[in-house]
Every structure is written in C-alpha cells, then in structure tokens.
XYZ file of N, CA and C in Angstrom:
273
model
N 0.595 -1.165 -0.288
C -0.183 -0.040 -0.435
C 0.982 1.261 0.040
N 1.775 1.204 0.580
C 2.646 2.447 0.309
C 3.113 2.782 -0.619
N 3.763 1.495 -1.732
C 4.440 1.981 -2.748
C 3.575 2.897 -3.539
N 2.060 2.193 -3.869
C 1.155 3.005 -4.737
C 1.240 4.521 -4.386
N 1.239 4.723 -3.179
C 0.727 6.314 -2.288
C 2.354 6.917 -2.368
N 3.417 6.265 -2.713
C 4.492 7.337 -2.640
C 4.785 7.168 -4.369
N 4.348 6.314 -5.126
C 4.259 6.931 -6.627
C 3.644 7.802 -7.149
N 2.241 8.079 -6.258
C 1.115 9.198 -6.579
C 1.829 10.476 -6.002
N 2.591 10.416 -5.100
C 3.154 11.561 -4.734
C 4.383 12.255 -5.195
N 5.258 10.895 -5.773
C 6.390 11.291 -6.968
C 5.481 12.111 -7.930
N 4.524 11.693 -8.701
C 4.134 12.219 -10.202
C 3.291 13.638 -9.711
N 2.906 13.533 -8.692
C 2.310 15.110 -8.380
C 3.577 16.028 -7.993
N 4.688 15.710 -7.435
C 5.914 16.483 -7.129
C 6.267 16.790 -8.920
N 6.505 15.771 -9.624
C 7.001 16.019 -10.916
C 6.474 17.350 -11.576
N 4.789 17.062 -11.559
C 4.133 17.931 -12.558
C 4.445 19.635 -11.520
N 4.681 19.524 -10.552
C 5.049 21.130 -10.063
C 6.024 22.178 -10.244
N 7.081 21.737 -11.012
C 7.908 22.516 -11.937
C 7.300 22.745 -13.110
N 6.195 24.009 -13.395
C 5.902 24.491 -14.616
C 6.809 25.194 -15.188
N 6.969 25.446 -16.426
C 7.712 26.549 -17.037
C 6.717 27.639 -17.293
N 6.896 29.028 -17.273
C 6.456 29.948 -17.708
C 5.793 29.656 -19.492
N 4.715 30.300 -19.576
C 4.176 30.227 -20.678
C 4.450 31.395 -21.581
N 4.498 32.386 -21.051
C 5.005 33.770 -21.423
C 6.249 34.418 -21.191
N 6.974 35.278 -21.754
C 8.072 35.862 -21.193
C 9.131 35.251 -21.450
N 10.277 35.788 -21.189
C 11.912 35.142 -21.504
C 12.171 34.444 -20.113
N 12.932 33.367 -20.395
C 13.443 32.185 -19.573
C 15.147 32.423 -19.505
N 15.631 32.530 -18.387
C 17.166 32.661 -18.974
C 17.652 31.293 -19.383
N 18.555 31.267 -20.245
C 19.132 30.511 -20.700
C 20.504 29.558 -19.949
N 20.623 28.498 -20.343
C 22.118 28.063 -19.599
C 23.483 28.650 -20.181
N 23.885 29.840 -19.686
C 25.012 30.766 -20.078
C 26.194 29.508 -20.470
N 26.737 29.691 -21.342
C 28.008 29.059 -21.530
C 27.924 27.584 -22.239
N 26.652 27.337 -22.092
C 26.197 25.880 -22.433
C 25.074 25.593 -23.490
N 24.184 26.559 -23.510
C 23.277 26.530 -24.371
C 23.709 27.202 -26.137
N 23.275 26.565 -27.136
C 23.796 27.234 -28.084
C 22.618 27.555 -28.850
N 23.265 28.882 -29.826
C 22.336 29.740 -30.811
C 21.426 28.760 -31.662
N 20.386 29.143 -31.702
C 19.237 28.220 -32.289
C 19.838 28.386 -34.389
N 20.586 29.282 -34.425
C 20.582 29.480 -35.759
C 22.350 29.334 -36.486
N 23.165 29.826 -35.505
C 24.313 29.856 -35.508
C 25.212 28.601 -34.890
N 24.432 27.860 -33.713
C 24.819 27.057 -33.082
C 26.312 27.463 -32.160
N 26.489 28.953 -32.020
C 27.485 29.381 -31.445
C 26.793 29.442 -29.774
N 28.150 29.066 -28.748
C 27.418 29.352 -27.070
C 27.016 30.569 -26.895
N 25.906 30.340 -26.174
C 25.607 31.783 -25.758
C 26.704 32.080 -24.432
N 26.966 33.220 -24.513
C 27.997 33.394 -23.402
C 28.119 35.291 -23.064
N 27.979 35.917 -24.149
C 27.843 37.147 -24.063
C 26.551 37.574 -23.533
N 26.326 37.899 -22.537
C 24.775 38.590 -22.263
C 24.229 39.603 -22.971
N 25.112 40.507 -23.240
C 24.474 42.053 -23.868
C 24.012 41.746 -25.004
N 24.158 40.376 -26.033
C 23.447 40.513 -27.201
C 22.590 39.487 -27.115
N 22.297 38.586 -26.396
C 21.511 37.532 -26.366
C 19.821 37.937 -26.722
N 19.489 37.339 -27.574
C 17.774 37.225 -27.775
C 17.377 35.880 -27.864
N 16.129 35.885 -27.744
C 15.419 34.897 -27.375
C 13.957 35.042 -28.107
N 13.075 34.019 -28.598
C 11.969 34.031 -29.337
C 10.778 32.931 -28.498
N 9.847 33.380 -28.346
C 9.070 32.077 -27.714
C 7.847 31.982 -28.927
N 7.869 30.944 -29.535
C 7.051 30.550 -30.610
C 5.268 30.555 -30.337
N 4.955 31.279 -30.977
C 3.275 31.528 -30.718
C 2.588 29.838 -30.548
N 3.319 29.414 -32.132
C 2.492 27.662 -32.198
C 2.699 26.875 -31.025
N 4.208 26.908 -30.782
C 4.174 25.562 -30.072
C 5.031 25.982 -28.755
N 5.008 27.149 -28.173
C 5.632 27.846 -26.920
C 7.068 27.451 -26.896
N 7.831 26.846 -27.766
C 9.077 26.538 -27.228
C 9.792 27.915 -27.184
N 10.659 28.202 -26.380
C 11.786 29.172 -26.570
C 13.339 28.676 -26.693
N 13.279 29.762 -28.244
C 14.993 29.535 -28.850
C 15.673 30.476 -28.498
N 16.651 30.272 -28.204
C 17.996 31.399 -27.811
C 18.852 31.497 -28.983
N 19.137 32.843 -29.022
C 20.105 33.405 -30.193
C 21.024 33.894 -29.276
N 22.452 33.789 -30.190
C 23.532 34.761 -29.657
C 23.620 36.223 -29.949
N 22.523 36.709 -30.779
C 22.589 38.374 -31.065
C 21.198 37.947 -31.879
N 20.622 39.509 -31.945
C 19.493 39.876 -32.840
C 19.536 39.344 -34.363
N 20.788 39.473 -35.114
C 21.286 39.120 -35.931
C 20.556 37.666 -36.500
N 20.684 37.271 -35.561
C 20.767 35.473 -35.762
C 19.383 35.459 -35.321
N 18.513 35.752 -34.636
C 17.288 35.941 -34.348
C 16.466 36.580 -35.315
N 16.990 37.397 -36.099
C 16.050 38.063 -37.250
C 16.102 36.906 -38.422
N 17.401 36.069 -38.718
C 17.623 35.415 -39.437
C 16.639 34.351 -39.763
N 16.436 33.306 -38.343
C 15.833 32.432 -37.927
C 14.565 32.993 -38.155
N 13.782 33.859 -37.607
C 12.244 34.606 -37.742
C 11.898 34.345 -38.982
N 12.835 35.262 -39.929
C 12.230 35.575 -41.535
C 11.831 34.075 -42.151
N 12.435 33.048 -41.627
C 12.132 31.843 -42.543
C 11.359 30.996 -41.559
N 11.142 31.276 -40.416
C 10.283 29.969 -39.052
C 9.346 30.827 -38.390
N 9.671 32.077 -38.425
C 8.682 33.008 -37.111
C 7.203 33.274 -37.585
N 6.622 33.589 -36.834
C 5.464 33.993 -36.654
C 5.054 35.691 -36.276
N 4.016 36.168 -36.750
C 3.589 37.448 -36.175
C 3.192 37.436 -34.951
N 3.105 36.695 -34.233
C 2.677 36.727 -33.177
C 3.838 36.030 -32.096
N 4.656 35.648 -32.243
C 6.021 35.133 -31.529
C 6.045 36.436 -30.466
N 6.572 36.049 -29.295
C 7.226 36.866 -28.616
C 8.911 37.029 -28.497
N 9.362 38.263 -28.810
C 11.052 38.496 -29.040
C 11.585 39.050 -27.789
N 12.345 38.790 -27.203
C 12.862 39.308 -26.148
C 14.449 39.490 -26.444
N 15.006 40.751 -26.123
C 16.459 41.377 -26.302
C 16.897 41.637 -25.172
N 17.908 41.114 -25.097
C 18.993 41.426 -23.644
C 19.413 42.662 -23.353
N 19.160 43.286 -22.118
C 19.662 44.845 -22.211
C 20.763 44.983 -22.513
N 21.179 46.285 -23.022
C 22.797 46.144 -23.141
C 23.857 46.539 -22.062
N 23.184 46.472 -20.802
C 24.098 46.519 -19.900
C 23.825 44.841 -19.291
N 23.230 43.893 -19.919
C 23.102 42.468 -19.681
C 22.567 42.313 -18.374
N 21.801 43.100 -17.859
C 21.052 42.643 -16.686
C 19.641 42.153 -16.455
N 19.237 42.296 -17.628
C 17.494 41.869 -17.851
C 17.385 41.931 -19.203
N 16.100 41.474 -19.311
C 15.389 41.372 -21.035
C 14.681 42.267 -21.159
C-alpha cells in the first residue's frame, strides 16, 4: 500500500515545476547554443530569444541578427521576441 502512495506523490511533485508560458527564460549561459548559428551563448549583452506562438518553445540566439534570420524563415507575427538589455542585467 505504501508503494502506490509514494508513486502518486512522486507523480504530483514532478508536475509542480511548470515553465512559464510567456516571457523570457534564462538560458544556460556558456552551455546553450544559438538556434541559428550554433555559437555558445556567452555574451549576455547581445542575447535574444523567441518564444514561438505555435508551440510555446523558447529558442535562444547569440545576437539579434541570428534571431532575425531565423524568424524570417520560421517565425510568426505572434511570436514573442526578447532582447537582452545592453548592460546585460535583464530582458
């Protein structure tokens, strides 16, 4: 009887970490790669991200140029586009 209860608790806890459905998310700096050129995201001053309106997926870019090139081929007018502040402290 304890095992089914423990399983149910684990399932409930696994669902608690919900990602936001809007707004920017922090990339894994120095690990995540640009979705366009595959360069590692390391310079926070130029980072950009696009949250797709169609699937909700967040795509990271190392600069606004890569985001624009990707968006021109794959984007939608309803996508959210977030650009990092020049001082690198926020989106």
